[in-house]
Coordinates of C-alpha atoms in Angstrom, one line a residue:
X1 CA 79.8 -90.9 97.5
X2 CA 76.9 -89.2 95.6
X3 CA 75.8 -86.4 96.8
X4 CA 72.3 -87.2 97.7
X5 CA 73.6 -89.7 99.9
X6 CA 75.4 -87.4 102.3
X7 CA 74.4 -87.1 105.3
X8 CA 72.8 -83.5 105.9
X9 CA 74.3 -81.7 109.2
X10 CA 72.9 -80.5 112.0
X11 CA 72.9 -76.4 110.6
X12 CA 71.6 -77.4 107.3
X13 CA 68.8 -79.5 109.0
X14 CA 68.1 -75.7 111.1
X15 CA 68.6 -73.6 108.4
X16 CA 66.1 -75.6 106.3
X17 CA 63.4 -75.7 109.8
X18 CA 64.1 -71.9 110.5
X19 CA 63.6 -70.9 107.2
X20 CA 60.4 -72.8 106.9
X21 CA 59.3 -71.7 109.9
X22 CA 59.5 -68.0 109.0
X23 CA 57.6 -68.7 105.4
X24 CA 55.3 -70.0 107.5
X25 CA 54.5 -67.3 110.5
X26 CA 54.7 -64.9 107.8
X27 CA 52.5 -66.1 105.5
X28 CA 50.0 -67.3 107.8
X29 CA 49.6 -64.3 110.2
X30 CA 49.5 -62.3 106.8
X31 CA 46.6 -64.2 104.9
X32 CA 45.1 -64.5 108.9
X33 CA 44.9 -60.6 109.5
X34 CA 44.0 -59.8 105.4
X35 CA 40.8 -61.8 106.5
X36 CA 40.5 -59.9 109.5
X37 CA 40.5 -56.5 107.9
X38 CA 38.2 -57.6 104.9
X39 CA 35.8 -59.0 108.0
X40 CA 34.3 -61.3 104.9
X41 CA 31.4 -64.0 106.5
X42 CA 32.5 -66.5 104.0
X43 CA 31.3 -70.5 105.1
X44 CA 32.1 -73.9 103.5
X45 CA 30.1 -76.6 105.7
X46 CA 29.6 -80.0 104.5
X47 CA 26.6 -82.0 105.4
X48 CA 29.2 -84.2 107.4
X49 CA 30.2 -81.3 109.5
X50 CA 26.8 -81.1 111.4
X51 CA 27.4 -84.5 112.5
X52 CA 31.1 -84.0 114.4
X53 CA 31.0 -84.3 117.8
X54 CA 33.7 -81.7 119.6
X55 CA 36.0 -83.9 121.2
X56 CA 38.3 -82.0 123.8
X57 CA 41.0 -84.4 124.6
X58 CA 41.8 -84.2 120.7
X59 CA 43.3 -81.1 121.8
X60 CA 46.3 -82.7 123.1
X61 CA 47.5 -84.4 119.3
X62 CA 46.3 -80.8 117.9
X63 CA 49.1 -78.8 119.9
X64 CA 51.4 -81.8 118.7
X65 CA 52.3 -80.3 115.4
X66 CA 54.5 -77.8 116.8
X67 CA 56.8 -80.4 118.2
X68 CA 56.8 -82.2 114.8
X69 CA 57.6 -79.2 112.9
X70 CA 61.0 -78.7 114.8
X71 CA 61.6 -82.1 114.8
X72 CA 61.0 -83.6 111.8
X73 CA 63.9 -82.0 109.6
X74 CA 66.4 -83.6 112.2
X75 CA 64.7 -87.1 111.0
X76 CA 65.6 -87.4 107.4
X77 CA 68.6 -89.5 106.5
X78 CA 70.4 -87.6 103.3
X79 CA 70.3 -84.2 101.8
X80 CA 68.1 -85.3 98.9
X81 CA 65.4 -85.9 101.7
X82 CA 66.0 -82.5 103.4
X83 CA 65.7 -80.9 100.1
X84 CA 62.7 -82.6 99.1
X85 CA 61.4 -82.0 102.7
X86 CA 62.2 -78.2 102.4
X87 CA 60.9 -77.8 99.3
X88 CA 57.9 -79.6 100.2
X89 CA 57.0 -77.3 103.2
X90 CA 57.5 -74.5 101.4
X91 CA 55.3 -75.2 98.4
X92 CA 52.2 -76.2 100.6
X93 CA 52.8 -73.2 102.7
X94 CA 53.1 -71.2 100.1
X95 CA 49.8 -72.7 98.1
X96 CA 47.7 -72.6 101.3
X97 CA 48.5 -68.7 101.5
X98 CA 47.5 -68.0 97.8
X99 CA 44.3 -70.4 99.4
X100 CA 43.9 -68.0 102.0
X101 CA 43.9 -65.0 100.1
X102 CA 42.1 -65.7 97.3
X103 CA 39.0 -67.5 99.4
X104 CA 39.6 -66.6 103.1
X105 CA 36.3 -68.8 104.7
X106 CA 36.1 -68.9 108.6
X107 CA 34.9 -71.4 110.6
X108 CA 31.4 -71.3 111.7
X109 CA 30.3 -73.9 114.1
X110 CA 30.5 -72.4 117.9
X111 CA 32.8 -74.4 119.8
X112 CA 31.4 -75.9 122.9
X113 CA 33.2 -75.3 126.4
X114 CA 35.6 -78.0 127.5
X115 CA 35.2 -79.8 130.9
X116 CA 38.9 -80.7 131.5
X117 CA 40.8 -77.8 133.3
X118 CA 44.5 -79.2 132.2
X119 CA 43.1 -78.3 128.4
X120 CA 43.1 -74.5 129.4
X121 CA 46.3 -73.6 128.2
X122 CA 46.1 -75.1 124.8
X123 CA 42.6 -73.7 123.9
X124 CA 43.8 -70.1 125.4
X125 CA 46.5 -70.2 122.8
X126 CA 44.2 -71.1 120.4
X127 CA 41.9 -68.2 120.9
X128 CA 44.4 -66.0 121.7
X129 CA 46.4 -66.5 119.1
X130 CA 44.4 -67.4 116.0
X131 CA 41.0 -66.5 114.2
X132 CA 38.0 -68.7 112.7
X133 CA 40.1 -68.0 109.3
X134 CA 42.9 -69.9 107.3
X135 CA 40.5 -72.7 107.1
X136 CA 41.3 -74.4 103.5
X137 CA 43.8 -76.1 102.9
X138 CA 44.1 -76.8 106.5
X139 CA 48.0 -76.6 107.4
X140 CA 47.8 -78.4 110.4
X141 CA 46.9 -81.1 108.5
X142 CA 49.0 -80.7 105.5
X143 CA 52.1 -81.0 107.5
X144 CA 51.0 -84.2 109.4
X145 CA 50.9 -85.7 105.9
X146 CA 54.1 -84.3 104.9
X147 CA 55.8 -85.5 108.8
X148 CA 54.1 -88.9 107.9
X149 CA 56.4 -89.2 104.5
X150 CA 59.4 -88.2 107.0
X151 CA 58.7 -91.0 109.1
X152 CA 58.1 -93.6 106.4
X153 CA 61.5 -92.9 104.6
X154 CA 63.9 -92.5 107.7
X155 CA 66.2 -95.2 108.9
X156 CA 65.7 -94.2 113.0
X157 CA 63.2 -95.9 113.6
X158 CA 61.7 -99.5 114.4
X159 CA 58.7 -100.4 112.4
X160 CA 56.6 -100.3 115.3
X161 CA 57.8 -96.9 116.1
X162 CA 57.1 -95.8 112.9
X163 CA 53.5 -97.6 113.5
X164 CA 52.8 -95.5 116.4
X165 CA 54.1 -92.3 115.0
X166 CA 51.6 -92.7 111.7
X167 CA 48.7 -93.4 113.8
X168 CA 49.8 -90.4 116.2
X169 CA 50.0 -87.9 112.7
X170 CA 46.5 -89.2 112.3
X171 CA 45.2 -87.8 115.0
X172 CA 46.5 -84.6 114.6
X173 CA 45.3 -84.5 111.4
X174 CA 41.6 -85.8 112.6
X175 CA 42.5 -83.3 115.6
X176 CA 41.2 -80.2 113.4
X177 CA 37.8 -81.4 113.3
X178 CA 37.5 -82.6 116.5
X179 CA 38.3 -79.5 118.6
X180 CA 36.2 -77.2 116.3
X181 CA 39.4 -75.6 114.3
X182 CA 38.3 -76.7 110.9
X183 CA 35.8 -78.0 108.2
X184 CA 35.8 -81.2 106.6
X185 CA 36.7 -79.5 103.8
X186 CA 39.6 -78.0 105.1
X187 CA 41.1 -81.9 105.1
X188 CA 40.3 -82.9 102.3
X189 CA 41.6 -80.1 100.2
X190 CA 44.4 -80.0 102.4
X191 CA 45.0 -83.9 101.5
X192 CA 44.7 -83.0 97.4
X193 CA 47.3 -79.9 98.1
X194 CA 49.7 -82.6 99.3
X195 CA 49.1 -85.0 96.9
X196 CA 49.5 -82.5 94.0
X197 CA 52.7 -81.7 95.3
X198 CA 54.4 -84.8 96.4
X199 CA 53.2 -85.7 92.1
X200 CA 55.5 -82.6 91.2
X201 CA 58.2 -82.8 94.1
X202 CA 58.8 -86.6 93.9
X203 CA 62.0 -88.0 96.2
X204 CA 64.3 -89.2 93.2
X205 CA 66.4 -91.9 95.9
X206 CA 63.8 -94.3 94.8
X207 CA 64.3 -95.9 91.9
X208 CA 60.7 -96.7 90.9
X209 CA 59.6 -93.0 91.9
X210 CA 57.7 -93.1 88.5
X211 CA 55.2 -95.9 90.2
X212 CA 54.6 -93.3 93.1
X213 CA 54.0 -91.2 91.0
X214 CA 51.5 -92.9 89.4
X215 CA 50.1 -94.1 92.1
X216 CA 49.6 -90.6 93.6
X217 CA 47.8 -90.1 90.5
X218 CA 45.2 -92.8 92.2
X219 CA 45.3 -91.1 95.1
X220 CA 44.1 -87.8 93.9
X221 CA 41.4 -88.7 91.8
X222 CA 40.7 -90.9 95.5
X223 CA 40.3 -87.7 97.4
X224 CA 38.1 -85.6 94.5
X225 CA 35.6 -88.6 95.0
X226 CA 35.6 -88.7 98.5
X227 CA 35.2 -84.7 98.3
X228 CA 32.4 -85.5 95.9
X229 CA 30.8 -87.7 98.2
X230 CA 31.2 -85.5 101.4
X231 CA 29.2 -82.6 99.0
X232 CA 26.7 -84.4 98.0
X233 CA 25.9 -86.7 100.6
X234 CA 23.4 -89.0 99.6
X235 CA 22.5 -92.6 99.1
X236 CA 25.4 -92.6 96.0
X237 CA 27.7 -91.4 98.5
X238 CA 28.3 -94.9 99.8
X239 CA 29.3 -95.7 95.9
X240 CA 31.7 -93.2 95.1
X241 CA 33.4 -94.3 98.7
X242 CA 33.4 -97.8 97.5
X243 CA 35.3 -96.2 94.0
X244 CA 37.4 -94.1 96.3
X245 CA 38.8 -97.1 98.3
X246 CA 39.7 -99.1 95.0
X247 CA 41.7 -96.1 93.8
X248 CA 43.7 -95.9 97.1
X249 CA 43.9 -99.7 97.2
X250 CA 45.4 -99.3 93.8
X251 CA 47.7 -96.9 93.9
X252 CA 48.9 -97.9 97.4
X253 CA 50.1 -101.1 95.1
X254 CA 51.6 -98.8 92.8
X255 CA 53.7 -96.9 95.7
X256 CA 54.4 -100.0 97.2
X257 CA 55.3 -101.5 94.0
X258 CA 52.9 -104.7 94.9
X259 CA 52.1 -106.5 91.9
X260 CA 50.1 -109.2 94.3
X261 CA 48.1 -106.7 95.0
X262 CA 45.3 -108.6 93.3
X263 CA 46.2 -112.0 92.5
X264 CA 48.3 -114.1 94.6
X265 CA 51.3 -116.0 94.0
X266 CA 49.6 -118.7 92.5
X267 CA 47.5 -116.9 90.2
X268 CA 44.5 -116.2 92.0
X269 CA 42.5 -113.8 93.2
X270 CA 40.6 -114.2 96.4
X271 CA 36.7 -114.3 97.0
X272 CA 37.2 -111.4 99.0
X273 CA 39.0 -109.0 96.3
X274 CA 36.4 -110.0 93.7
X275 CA 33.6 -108.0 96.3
X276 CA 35.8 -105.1 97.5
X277 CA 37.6 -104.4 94.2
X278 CA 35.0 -105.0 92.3
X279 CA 34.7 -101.6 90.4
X280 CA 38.7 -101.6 89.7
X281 CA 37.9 -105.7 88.3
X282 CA 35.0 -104.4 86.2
X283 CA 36.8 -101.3 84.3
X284 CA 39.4 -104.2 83.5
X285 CA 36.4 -106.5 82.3
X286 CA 35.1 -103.6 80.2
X287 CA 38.5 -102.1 79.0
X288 CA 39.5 -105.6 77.7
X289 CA 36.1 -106.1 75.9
X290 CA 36.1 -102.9 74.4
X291 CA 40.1 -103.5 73.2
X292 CA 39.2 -107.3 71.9
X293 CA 36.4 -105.5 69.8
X294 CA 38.3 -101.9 68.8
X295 CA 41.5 -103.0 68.5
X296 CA 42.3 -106.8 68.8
X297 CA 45.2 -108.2 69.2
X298 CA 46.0 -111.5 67.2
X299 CA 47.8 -114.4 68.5
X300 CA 51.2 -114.0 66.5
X301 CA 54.4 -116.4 66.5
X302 CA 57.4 -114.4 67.6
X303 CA 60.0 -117.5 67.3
X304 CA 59.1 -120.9 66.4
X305 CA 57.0 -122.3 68.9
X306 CA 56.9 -119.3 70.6
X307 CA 53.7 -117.1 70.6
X308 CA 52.3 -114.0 72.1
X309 CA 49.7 -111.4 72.7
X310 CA 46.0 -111.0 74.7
X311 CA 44.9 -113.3 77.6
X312 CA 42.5 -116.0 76.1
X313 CA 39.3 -116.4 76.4
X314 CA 38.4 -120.7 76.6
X315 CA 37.3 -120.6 73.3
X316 CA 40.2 -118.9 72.1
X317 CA 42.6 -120.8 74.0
X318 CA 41.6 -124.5 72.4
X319 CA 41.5 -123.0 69.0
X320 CA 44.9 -121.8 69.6
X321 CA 46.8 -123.6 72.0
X322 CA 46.5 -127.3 70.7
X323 CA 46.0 -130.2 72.8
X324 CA 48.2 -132.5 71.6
X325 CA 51.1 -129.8 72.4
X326 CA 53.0 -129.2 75.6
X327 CA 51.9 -126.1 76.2
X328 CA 53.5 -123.6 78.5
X329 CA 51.7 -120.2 79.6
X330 CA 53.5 -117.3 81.1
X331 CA 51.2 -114.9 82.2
X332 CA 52.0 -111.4 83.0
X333 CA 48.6 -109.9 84.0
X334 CA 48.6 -108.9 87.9
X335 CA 44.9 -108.2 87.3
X336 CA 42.5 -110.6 85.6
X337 CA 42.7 -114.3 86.4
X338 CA 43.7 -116.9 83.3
X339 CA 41.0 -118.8 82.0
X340 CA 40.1 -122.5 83.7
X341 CA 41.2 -124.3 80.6
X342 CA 45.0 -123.0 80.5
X343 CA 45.4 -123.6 84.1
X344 CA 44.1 -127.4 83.8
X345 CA 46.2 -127.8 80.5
X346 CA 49.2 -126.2 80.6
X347 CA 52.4 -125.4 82.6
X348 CA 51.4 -121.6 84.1
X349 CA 53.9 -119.3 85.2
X350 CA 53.1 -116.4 87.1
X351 CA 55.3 -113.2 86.7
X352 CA 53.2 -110.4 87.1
X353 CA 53.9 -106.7 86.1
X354 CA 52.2 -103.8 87.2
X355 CA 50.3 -102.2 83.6
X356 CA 50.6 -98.9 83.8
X357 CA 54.1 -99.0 86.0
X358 CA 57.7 -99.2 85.8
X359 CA 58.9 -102.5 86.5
X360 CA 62.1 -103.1 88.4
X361 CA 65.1 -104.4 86.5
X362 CA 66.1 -107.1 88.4
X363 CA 62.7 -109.1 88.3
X364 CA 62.5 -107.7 84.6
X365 CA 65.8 -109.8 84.3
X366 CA 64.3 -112.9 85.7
X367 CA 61.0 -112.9 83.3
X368 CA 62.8 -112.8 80.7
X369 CA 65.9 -115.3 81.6
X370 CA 63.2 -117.6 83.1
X371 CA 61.4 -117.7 79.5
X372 CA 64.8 -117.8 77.9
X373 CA 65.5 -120.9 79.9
X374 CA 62.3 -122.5 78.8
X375 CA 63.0 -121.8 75.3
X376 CA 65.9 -123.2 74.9
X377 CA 65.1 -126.3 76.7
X378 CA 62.0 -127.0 75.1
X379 CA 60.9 -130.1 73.0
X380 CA 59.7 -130.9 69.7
X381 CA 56.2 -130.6 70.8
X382 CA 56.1 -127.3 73.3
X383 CA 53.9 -124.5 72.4
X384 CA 55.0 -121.3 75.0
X385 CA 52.6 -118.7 74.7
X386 CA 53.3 -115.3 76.6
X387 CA 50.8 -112.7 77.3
X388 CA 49.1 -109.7 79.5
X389 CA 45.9 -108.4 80.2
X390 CA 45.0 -106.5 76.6
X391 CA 48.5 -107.8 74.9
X392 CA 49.5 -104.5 74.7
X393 CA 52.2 -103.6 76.9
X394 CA 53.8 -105.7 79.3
X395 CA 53.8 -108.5 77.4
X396 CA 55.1 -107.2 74.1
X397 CA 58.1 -105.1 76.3
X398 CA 58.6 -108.5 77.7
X399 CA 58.5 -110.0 74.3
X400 CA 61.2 -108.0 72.9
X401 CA 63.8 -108.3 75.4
X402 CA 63.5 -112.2 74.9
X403 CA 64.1 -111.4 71.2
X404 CA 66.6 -109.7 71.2
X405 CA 68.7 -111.9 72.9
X406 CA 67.5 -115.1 71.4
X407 CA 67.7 -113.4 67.7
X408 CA 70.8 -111.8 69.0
X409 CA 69.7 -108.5 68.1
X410 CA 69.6 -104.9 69.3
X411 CA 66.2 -104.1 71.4
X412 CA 65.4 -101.4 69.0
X413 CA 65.3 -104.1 66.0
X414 CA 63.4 -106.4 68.0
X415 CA 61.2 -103.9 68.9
X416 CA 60.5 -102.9 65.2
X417 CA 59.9 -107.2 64.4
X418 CA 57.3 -107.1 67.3
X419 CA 55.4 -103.9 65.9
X420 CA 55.7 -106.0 62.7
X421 CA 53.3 -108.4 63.8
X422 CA 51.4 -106.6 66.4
X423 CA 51.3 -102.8 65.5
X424 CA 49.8 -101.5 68.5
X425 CA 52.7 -103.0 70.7
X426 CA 54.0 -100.5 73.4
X427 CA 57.4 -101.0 75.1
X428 CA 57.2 -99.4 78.0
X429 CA 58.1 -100.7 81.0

C-alpha cells in the first residue's frame, strides 16, 4: 500500500493536534503580550468596518473554533492529509505571529453590550482572556478555511453534512466581525495567508493538484481585488467586485477541474455567462486579437486532410474550410464559442480543455482516440480541422499525440514536425 494511503492512528492524529496547539498558545500569547508591553495605538479600519452591525448571537459559531481545532485532525482520511494538515497549521500560525510582531494593530471600535445573559460566559473569556491585539491575519479565521479543506477532502461524511459544516465554518469566520473581535482587514488578509499557503503546501493525493494550484493562483489575485475594493471604497468598487467574482468563478473551475465551466456540452455559452463573466470573456476577446495580430497562427496541414491551429473567424473559415468538403471540426476551446458558419456547416465536436491546466489522462486519451477514429474512417472528401482558442497550446499538445500514433512515431518527433509548421506550438498539457 503506499504510504500516503495509510491510515494515520489515533496518537499520530494527537501528536499532530497537541503539537499544533502548543505552536499556537505559544505564539499567540507571545506576539499578544509583546503588544501589550510596546502599548502601540496602531489602527487598520476600512470604510466597510463603520458599517458592521455587532451581532451577539454570532458569539456562539465564534467559540466554535475551539471544538474544530481538536477535532478536525481526527477527520482526515491518510497520513498525506495529516501531514499536509499539520504542516498547514503550523505555517499559518507561524506567519500570523511574524504578522503580529512586525505590525501589532488593535482593534478599535468599542463593542456594544450584549442583551442575552446565556452569552456571558463566552464574552467573559473573551475579555478575560484576550486583548484588542493579534488582529491581522485573523487566526480564527484562518483555521476555519483550513477546517473547511478538512471537511471537503474526508470520506466521513454525507454531502449534506459536509454542506452544513461549510456554511457552519462560515460563520465562524464572519463571527470575527460580527461580535467586534476583528477588522475587515483582518479576513481578508487572513484569506490571502491561506491561499498563499495551500499554493506552497498543495495535497499531492490529487492527481491534477497542478490545476488547484492554478486555480489558487485565481483566488489570490481574487482577494487583493476585493482588498482593493474594501480600501478604496468607491463607485469602482462595484467593478473590481465584478473582476473579483470572475477570478473565483475561474479558478473554482480550475480546482474543480470543470472545463463546462463556460460553455456547455453542446458548445454554448449561456446569455447569462456572457453578463456575469463578462470581464474574463473580454481579456479572451482581446488576448486572441492581440495573438491574431502579434503572433498569428496559420492554418497548417498536419496529415492529409487533416488541419490545425486558431479558432476561425467566418471569413477565415469559408476561405479555408471549403464547401464542397465534408468538413469536421473538433474544437478544444472551453472559452470562446465557434463561429455560426462552422456550426451550420460542419460536423462539431466538443472536447474541451482547460488552457492554462493540466488535463487528465484519461479524457486526454479519448480526444485523441476519438480524432484517431475519425481519421481513419474518413472519406475522400473530409476536411478535419482541430483547433483551440489562440492555436497555441491545447490544440497543438493534442495535435501531436494524434501524430505520433498515426505517423507511428515518438511524441518528441512529432512534437519537433508540429513546431515545424507552427513554431510557437506549446505542448503542455
Amino acid at each position: 500500500m503506499a504510504e500516503e494511503q495509510i491510515t494515520p492512528t489515533f496518537k499520530q492524529r494527537t501528536t499532530s493536534m497537541i503539537l499544533c496547539y502548543i505552536v499556537f498558545i505559544t505564539a499567540y500569547m507571545t506576539a499578544q503580550y509583546y503588544a501589550v508591553f510596546r502599548a502601540l495605538d496602531w489602527s487598520c479600519v476600512l470604510p466597510i468596518d463603520k458599517h458592521i452591525p455587532f451581532v451577539e448571537w454570532m458569539i456562539i459559531p465564534y467559540a466554535t473554533s475551539a471544538p474544530f481545532f481538536l477535532l478536525v485532525f481526527y477527520w482526515v482520511d491518510t497520513m498525506e492529509q495529516l501531514r499536509v494538515l499539520t504542516k498547514r497549521m503550523l505555517l499559518v500560525t507561524l506567519v500570523a505571529f511574524i504578522g503580529f510582531i512586525a505590525f501589532p494593530i488593535q482593534f478599535t471600535l468599542d463593542r456594544p453590550p450584549h442583551t442575552i445573559g446565556i452569552f456571558d460566559v463566552f464574552f467573559d473569556f473573551i475579555s478575560a482572556w484576550d486583548t484588542h491585539y493579534n488582529q491581522a491575519p485573523s487566526l480564527h479565521v484562518a483555521y476555519a478555511v483550513i477546517f473547511m479543506t478538512v471537511v471537503e477532502q474526508t470520506t466521513r461524511f454525507s454531502n449534506f453534512t459536509k454542506v452544513l459544516l461549510y456554511l457552519w465554518l462560515t460563520l465562524v469566520a464572519l463571527s470575527t466581525v460580527f461580535v467586534y473581535q476583528h477588522h475587515s482587514i483582518d479576513v481578508l488578509t487572513a484569506v490571502i495567508v491561506c491561499l498563499l499557503i495551500f499554493f506552497f503546501v498543495p495535497n499531492k493525493e490529487n492527481r491534477l493538484y497542478l490545476n488547484i494550484k492554478k486555480g489558487l493562483v485565481y483566488f489570490i489575485l481574487a482577494s487583493l481585488f476585493i482588498l482593493i475594493a474594501f480600501i478604496w471604497f468607491n463607485p469602482f468598487t462595484a467593478i473590481l467586485l465584478w473582476i473579483s467574482f470572475n477570478l473565483i468563478y475561474i479558478g473554482k473551475a480550475y480546482i474543480q477541474n470543470n472545463v463546462y465551466f463556460i460553455k456547455n456540452k453542446e458548445g454554448k455559452i449561456a446569455w447569462w455567462k456572457y453578463i456575469l463573466l463578462f470581464p474574463y470573456l473580454l481579456t479572451y476577446v482581446i488576448l486572441r486579437k492581440l495573438n491574431r495580430r502579434y503572433n498569428p497562427v496559420p492554418f497548417a496541414e498536419m496529415l492529409p486532410q487533416l488541419y490545425i491551429g486558431a479558432l476561425l473567424s467566418t471569413e477565415e473559415a469559408k476561405k479555408h474550410l471549403a464547401q464542397d468538403k465534408n468538413i469536421i471540426v473538433y474544437d478544444l476551446s472551453a472559452e470562446m464559442t465557434e463561429n455560426t458558419y462552422i456550426r451550420s456547416q460542419a460536423t462539431y465536436y466538443f472536447f474541451p480543455l482547460l488552457d492554462i491546466g493540466q488535463a487528465n489522462e484519461e479524457y486526454l486519451a479519448q480526444i485523441v482516440q476519438h480524432i484517431i477514429t475519425t481519421y481513419n474512417t474518413r472519406n475522400t472528401d473530409t476536411l478535419i480541422y482541430i483547433h483551440c482558442a489562440m492555436g497555441l497550446s491545447r490544440s497543438m499538445a493534442v495535435s501531436a499525440l494524434v501524430y505520433s500514433q498515426c505517423a507511428q512515431c515518438t511524441k518528441k518527433e512529432a512534437q519537433i514536425y508540429i513546431q515545424s509548421i507552427n513554431q510557437n506550438a506549446i505542448f503542455k498539457l
